[in-house]
């Protein structure tokens, strides 16, 4: 005779949920560290021109972006089809560029006042934008001595711009 009897029921023991909060927080921490957020919502058309001699900016470069082009299709009813300037997530007038540039310098911890002379202004301009608008933007940047200007392009054959 045996002292111990085995229960032969077909039930499985309940699953332990003690480690579940640890797993949830570990996943939450993982996604918080690897997720990047989109900086700007493009309200202007962004079909960049082609260039055959391009240089990639380093991540360490202090860059301020100005977008220009025709409003995208969902904004054309409200703003028309003429080329506009976009600063951050809003349409702006040429006269607002100076204030925007200084705000980006002063409010961005990556830039700061000491980087005012080395900050690069990157113009992301649609290939169908009127050159007069670009000249107005450059004139505003000249007045505040922001002379380092980068034209953002796509790598390719220049002849593709004339199609």
PDB file of C-alpha atoms in Angstrom:
ATOM      1  CA  UNK A   1       0.000   0.000   0.000  1.00  0.00           C
ATOM      2  CA  UNK A   2       1.169   3.408  -0.840  1.00  0.00           C
ATOM      3  CA  UNK A   3       0.983   6.261   1.516  1.00  0.00           C
ATOM      4  CA  UNK A   4       0.415   8.920  -1.154  1.00  0.00           C
ATOM      5  CA  UNK A   5      -2.288   8.805  -3.758  1.00  0.00           C
ATOM      6  CA  UNK A   6      -1.988  10.600  -7.068  1.00  0.00           C
ATOM      7  CA  UNK A   7      -4.902  12.651  -8.222  1.00  0.00           C
ATOM      8  CA  UNK A   8      -5.633  11.823 -11.793  1.00  0.00           C
ATOM      9  CA  UNK A   9      -7.824  14.775 -12.708  1.00  0.00           C
ATOM     10  CA  UNK A  10      -7.368  16.247 -16.198  1.00  0.00           C
ATOM     11  CA  UNK A  11      -7.153  19.861 -14.974  1.00  0.00           C
ATOM     12  CA  UNK A  12      -4.096  21.964 -15.658  1.00  0.00           C
ATOM     13  CA  UNK A  13      -2.748  24.114 -12.855  1.00  0.00           C
ATOM     14  CA  UNK A  14      -3.615  27.836 -13.196  1.00  0.00           C
ATOM     15  CA  UNK A  15      -1.117  30.030 -15.076  1.00  0.00           C
ATOM     16  CA  UNK A  16       0.872  32.276 -12.800  1.00  0.00           C
ATOM     17  CA  UNK A  17       0.446  35.951 -13.703  1.00  0.00           C
ATOM     18  CA  UNK A  18       3.016  37.228 -11.233  1.00  0.00           C
ATOM     19  CA  UNK A  19       5.539  38.086 -13.979  1.00  0.00           C
ATOM     20  CA  UNK A  20       2.979  39.767 -16.254  1.00  0.00           C
ATOM     21  CA  UNK A  21       3.464  43.347 -14.909  1.00  0.00           C
ATOM     22  CA  UNK A  22       7.233  42.993 -15.348  1.00  0.00           C
ATOM     23  CA  UNK A  23       6.794  41.926 -18.959  1.00  0.00           C
ATOM     24  CA  UNK A  24       4.366  44.772 -19.688  1.00  0.00           C
ATOM     25  CA  UNK A  25       6.713  47.396 -18.241  1.00  0.00           C
ATOM     26  CA  UNK A  26       9.675  45.913 -20.075  1.00  0.00           C
ATOM     27  CA  UNK A  27       7.788  46.165 -23.392  1.00  0.00           C
ATOM     28  CA  UNK A  28       6.646  49.688 -22.580  1.00  0.00           C
ATOM     29  CA  UNK A  29      10.207  50.750 -21.798  1.00  0.00           C
ATOM     30  CA  UNK A  30      11.474  49.129 -25.010  1.00  0.00           C
ATOM     31  CA  UNK A  31       8.967  50.945 -27.228  1.00  0.00           C
ATOM     32  CA  UNK A  32       9.564  54.260 -25.467  1.00  0.00           C
ATOM     33  CA  UNK A  33      13.276  54.075 -26.179  1.00  0.00           C
ATOM     34  CA  UNK A  34      13.188  52.950 -29.811  1.00  0.00           C
ATOM     35  CA  UNK A  35      10.239  54.977 -31.108  1.00  0.00           C
ATOM     36  CA  UNK A  36      10.920  58.220 -32.919  1.00  0.00           C
ATOM     37  CA  UNK A  37       8.330  60.864 -33.531  1.00  0.00           C
ATOM     38  CA  UNK A  38       7.788  62.654 -36.788  1.00  0.00           C
ATOM     39  CA  UNK A  39       9.062  66.183 -36.389  1.00  0.00           C
ATOM     40  CA  UNK A  40       6.965  68.031 -38.945  1.00  0.00           C
ATOM     41  CA  UNK A  41       3.778  67.432 -40.860  1.00  0.00           C
ATOM     42  CA  UNK A  42       4.349  68.486 -44.470  1.00  0.00           C
ATOM     43  CA  UNK A  43       1.636  70.874 -45.579  1.00  0.00           C
ATOM     44  CA  UNK A  44       3.457  71.777 -48.778  1.00  0.00           C
ATOM     45  CA  UNK A  45       4.286  69.541 -51.702  1.00  0.00           C
ATOM     46  CA  UNK A  46       7.741  68.031 -51.260  1.00  0.00           C
ATOM     47  CA  UNK A  47       8.981  66.765 -54.603  1.00  0.00           C
ATOM     48  CA  UNK A  48      12.615  67.738 -54.270  1.00  0.00           C
ATOM     49  CA  UNK A  49      14.793  68.437 -57.324  1.00  0.00           C
ATOM     50  CA  UNK A  50      17.569  66.076 -58.390  1.00  0.00           C
ATOM     51  CA  UNK A  51      21.283  66.855 -58.036  1.00  0.00           C
ATOM     52  CA  UNK A  52      24.313  64.816 -59.019  1.00  0.00           C
ATOM     53  CA  UNK A  53      26.746  66.268 -56.482  1.00  0.00           C
ATOM     54  CA  UNK A  54      25.235  65.934 -53.034  1.00  0.00           C
ATOM     55  CA  UNK A  55      26.655  65.980 -49.547  1.00  0.00           C
ATOM     56  CA  UNK A  56      24.930  64.356 -46.592  1.00  0.00           C
ATOM     57  CA  UNK A  57      24.632  66.458 -43.441  1.00  0.00           C
ATOM     58  CA  UNK A  58      25.910  64.926 -40.223  1.00  0.00           C
ATOM     59  CA  UNK A  59      23.562  64.330 -37.329  1.00  0.00           C
ATOM     60  CA  UNK A  60      25.772  66.641 -35.301  1.00  0.00           C
ATOM     61  CA  UNK A  61      25.113  69.568 -37.641  1.00  0.00           C
ATOM     62  CA  UNK A  62      22.850  72.249 -36.239  1.00  0.00           C
ATOM     63  CA  UNK A  63      20.075  72.457 -38.845  1.00  0.00           C
ATOM     64  CA  UNK A  64      16.994  74.685 -39.060  1.00  0.00           C
ATOM     65  CA  UNK A  65      14.449  73.626 -41.694  1.00  0.00           C
ATOM     66  CA  UNK A  66      12.323  75.893 -43.886  1.00  0.00           C
ATOM     67  CA  UNK A  67       9.850  74.244 -46.261  1.00  0.00           C
ATOM     68  CA  UNK A  68       8.454  75.902 -49.385  1.00  0.00           C
ATOM     69  CA  UNK A  69       6.144  74.735 -52.136  1.00  0.00           C
ATOM     70  CA  UNK A  70       2.561  74.559 -53.291  1.00  0.00           C
ATOM     71  CA  UNK A  71       0.126  73.515 -50.573  1.00  0.00           C
ATOM     72  CA  UNK A  72      -0.673  69.807 -50.688  1.00  0.00           C
ATOM     73  CA  UNK A  73      -4.055  68.795 -52.081  1.00  0.00           C
ATOM     74  CA  UNK A  74      -5.873  68.764 -48.732  1.00  0.00           C
ATOM     75  CA  UNK A  75      -4.843  72.389 -48.008  1.00  0.00           C
ATOM     76  CA  UNK A  76      -5.438  73.874 -51.479  1.00  0.00           C
ATOM     77  CA  UNK A  77      -9.090  74.794 -50.819  1.00  0.00           C
ATOM     78  CA  UNK A  78      -8.117  76.844 -47.798  1.00  0.00           C
ATOM     79  CA  UNK A  79      -4.784  78.334 -48.955  1.00  0.00           C
ATOM     80  CA  UNK A  80      -4.922  78.214 -52.769  1.00  0.00           C
ATOM     81  CA  UNK A  81      -2.347  76.843 -55.188  1.00  0.00           C
ATOM     82  CA  UNK A  82       0.359  79.522 -54.923  1.00  0.00           C
ATOM     83  CA  UNK A  83       3.645  78.471 -53.313  1.00  0.00           C
ATOM     84  CA  UNK A  84       3.729  79.000 -49.547  1.00  0.00           C
ATOM     85  CA  UNK A  85       6.314  78.849 -46.788  1.00  0.00           C
ATOM     86  CA  UNK A  86       5.914  76.318 -43.994  1.00  0.00           C
ATOM     87  CA  UNK A  87       7.672  76.884 -40.683  1.00  0.00           C
ATOM     88  CA  UNK A  88       7.266  73.923 -38.330  1.00  0.00           C
ATOM     89  CA  UNK A  89       3.628  72.862 -38.755  1.00  0.00           C
ATOM     90  CA  UNK A  90       2.058  76.094 -39.999  1.00  0.00           C
ATOM     91  CA  UNK A  91       2.015  78.259 -43.086  1.00  0.00           C
ATOM     92  CA  UNK A  92       3.900  81.500 -42.656  1.00  0.00           C
ATOM     93  CA  UNK A  93       4.689  84.759 -44.385  1.00  0.00           C
ATOM     94  CA  UNK A  94       8.200  85.716 -45.500  1.00  0.00           C
ATOM     95  CA  UNK A  95       8.361  88.326 -42.732  1.00  0.00           C
ATOM     96  CA  UNK A  96       8.041  85.601 -40.057  1.00  0.00           C
ATOM     97  CA  UNK A  97      11.284  83.854 -41.043  1.00  0.00           C
ATOM     98  CA  UNK A  98      13.538  85.999 -38.835  1.00  0.00           C
ATOM     99  CA  UNK A  99      11.506  85.368 -35.681  1.00  0.00           C
ATOM    100  CA  UNK A 100      11.224  81.660 -36.501  1.00  0.00           C
ATOM    101  CA  UNK A 101      14.979  81.353 -37.018  1.00  0.00           C
ATOM    102  CA  UNK A 102      15.816  83.070 -33.717  1.00  0.00           C
ATOM    103  CA  UNK A 103      13.192  81.017 -31.862  1.00  0.00           C
ATOM    104  CA  UNK A 104      14.713  77.813 -33.231  1.00  0.00           C
ATOM    105  CA  UNK A 105      18.176  78.937 -32.129  1.00  0.00           C
ATOM    106  CA  UNK A 106      17.074  79.965 -28.643  1.00  0.00           C
ATOM    107  CA  UNK A 107      14.536  77.217 -27.883  1.00  0.00           C
ATOM    108  CA  UNK A 108      16.416  74.223 -29.216  1.00  0.00           C
ATOM    109  CA  UNK A 109      18.747  72.765 -26.576  1.00  0.00           C
ATOM    110  CA  UNK A 110      20.802  71.227 -29.375  1.00  0.00           C
ATOM    111  CA  UNK A 111      21.485  74.663 -30.851  1.00  0.00           C
ATOM    112  CA  UNK A 112      21.656  77.475 -28.325  1.00  0.00           C
ATOM    113  CA  UNK A 113      22.932  81.013 -28.710  1.00  0.00           C
ATOM    114  CA  UNK A 114      26.564  79.932 -29.108  1.00  0.00           C
ATOM    115  CA  UNK A 115      25.671  78.025 -32.298  1.00  0.00           C
ATOM    116  CA  UNK A 116      24.071  81.006 -34.038  1.00  0.00           C
ATOM    117  CA  UNK A 117      27.019  81.469 -36.391  1.00  0.00           C
ATOM    118  CA  UNK A 118      27.391  77.795 -37.292  1.00  0.00           C
ATOM    119  CA  UNK A 119      23.705  76.842 -37.658  1.00  0.00           C
ATOM    120  CA  UNK A 120      22.732  75.645 -41.122  1.00  0.00           C
ATOM    121  CA  UNK A 121      19.419  76.668 -42.630  1.00  0.00           C
ATOM    122  CA  UNK A 122      18.135  73.853 -44.824  1.00  0.00           C
ATOM    123  CA  UNK A 123      15.668  74.860 -47.516  1.00  0.00           C
ATOM    124  CA  UNK A 124      13.398  72.002 -48.529  1.00  0.00           C
ATOM    125  CA  UNK A 125      11.851  73.498 -51.630  1.00  0.00           C
ATOM    126  CA  UNK A 126       9.557  71.773 -54.104  1.00  0.00           C
ATOM    127  CA  UNK A 127      10.976  71.682 -57.632  1.00  0.00           C
ATOM    128  CA  UNK A 128       8.033  73.690 -59.033  1.00  0.00           C
ATOM    129  CA  UNK A 129       8.402  76.599 -56.620  1.00  0.00           C
ATOM    130  CA  UNK A 130       8.913  80.077 -58.032  1.00  0.00           C
ATOM    131  CA  UNK A 131      12.483  81.339 -57.619  1.00  0.00           C
ATOM    132  CA  UNK A 132      11.147  84.695 -56.400  1.00  0.00           C
ATOM    133  CA  UNK A 133       9.909  83.075 -53.178  1.00  0.00           C
ATOM    134  CA  UNK A 134      13.303  81.473 -52.622  1.00  0.00           C
ATOM    135  CA  UNK A 135      15.025  84.830 -53.206  1.00  0.00           C
ATOM    136  CA  UNK A 136      12.727  86.432 -50.599  1.00  0.00           C
ATOM    137  CA  UNK A 137      13.590  83.698 -48.091  1.00  0.00           C
ATOM    138  CA  UNK A 138      17.312  84.141 -48.747  1.00  0.00           C
ATOM    139  CA  UNK A 139      17.007  87.923 -48.342  1.00  0.00           C
ATOM    140  CA  UNK A 140      15.403  87.483 -44.906  1.00  0.00           C
ATOM    141  CA  UNK A 141      18.166  85.088 -43.889  1.00  0.00           C
ATOM    142  CA  UNK A 142      20.833  87.515 -45.147  1.00  0.00           C
ATOM    143  CA  UNK A 143      19.396  90.283 -42.965  1.00  0.00           C
ATOM    144  CA  UNK A 144      19.939  88.202 -39.813  1.00  0.00           C
ATOM    145  CA  UNK A 145      23.352  86.996 -40.987  1.00  0.00           C
ATOM    146  CA  UNK A 146      22.232  83.363 -41.409  1.00  0.00           C
ATOM    147  CA  UNK A 147      24.493  82.749 -44.366  1.00  0.00           C
ATOM    148  CA  UNK A 148      24.937  78.971 -44.182  1.00  0.00           C
ATOM    149  CA  UNK A 149      22.185  77.704 -46.463  1.00  0.00           C
ATOM    150  CA  UNK A 150      21.681  74.150 -47.646  1.00  0.00           C
ATOM    151  CA  UNK A 151      19.338  73.168 -50.470  1.00  0.00           C
ATOM    152  CA  UNK A 152      17.881  69.738 -49.803  1.00  0.00           C
ATOM    153  CA  UNK A 153      17.755  67.564 -52.930  1.00  0.00           C
ATOM    154  CA  UNK A 154      17.468  63.984 -54.099  1.00  0.00           C
ATOM    155  CA  UNK A 155      20.459  62.208 -55.561  1.00  0.00           C
ATOM    156  CA  UNK A 156      20.070  61.627 -59.283  1.00  0.00           C
ATOM    157  CA  UNK A 157      20.649  63.008 -62.729  1.00  0.00           C
ATOM    158  CA  UNK A 158      20.029  66.750 -63.087  1.00  0.00           C
ATOM    159  CA  UNK A 159      18.285  66.157 -66.427  1.00  0.00           C
ATOM    160  CA  UNK A 160      15.392  64.554 -64.501  1.00  0.00           C
ATOM    161  CA  UNK A 161      14.425  68.025 -63.271  1.00  0.00           C
ATOM    162  CA  UNK A 162      13.430  69.098 -66.778  1.00  0.00           C
ATOM    163  CA  UNK A 163      10.902  66.349 -67.516  1.00  0.00           C
TER     164      UNK A 163
END
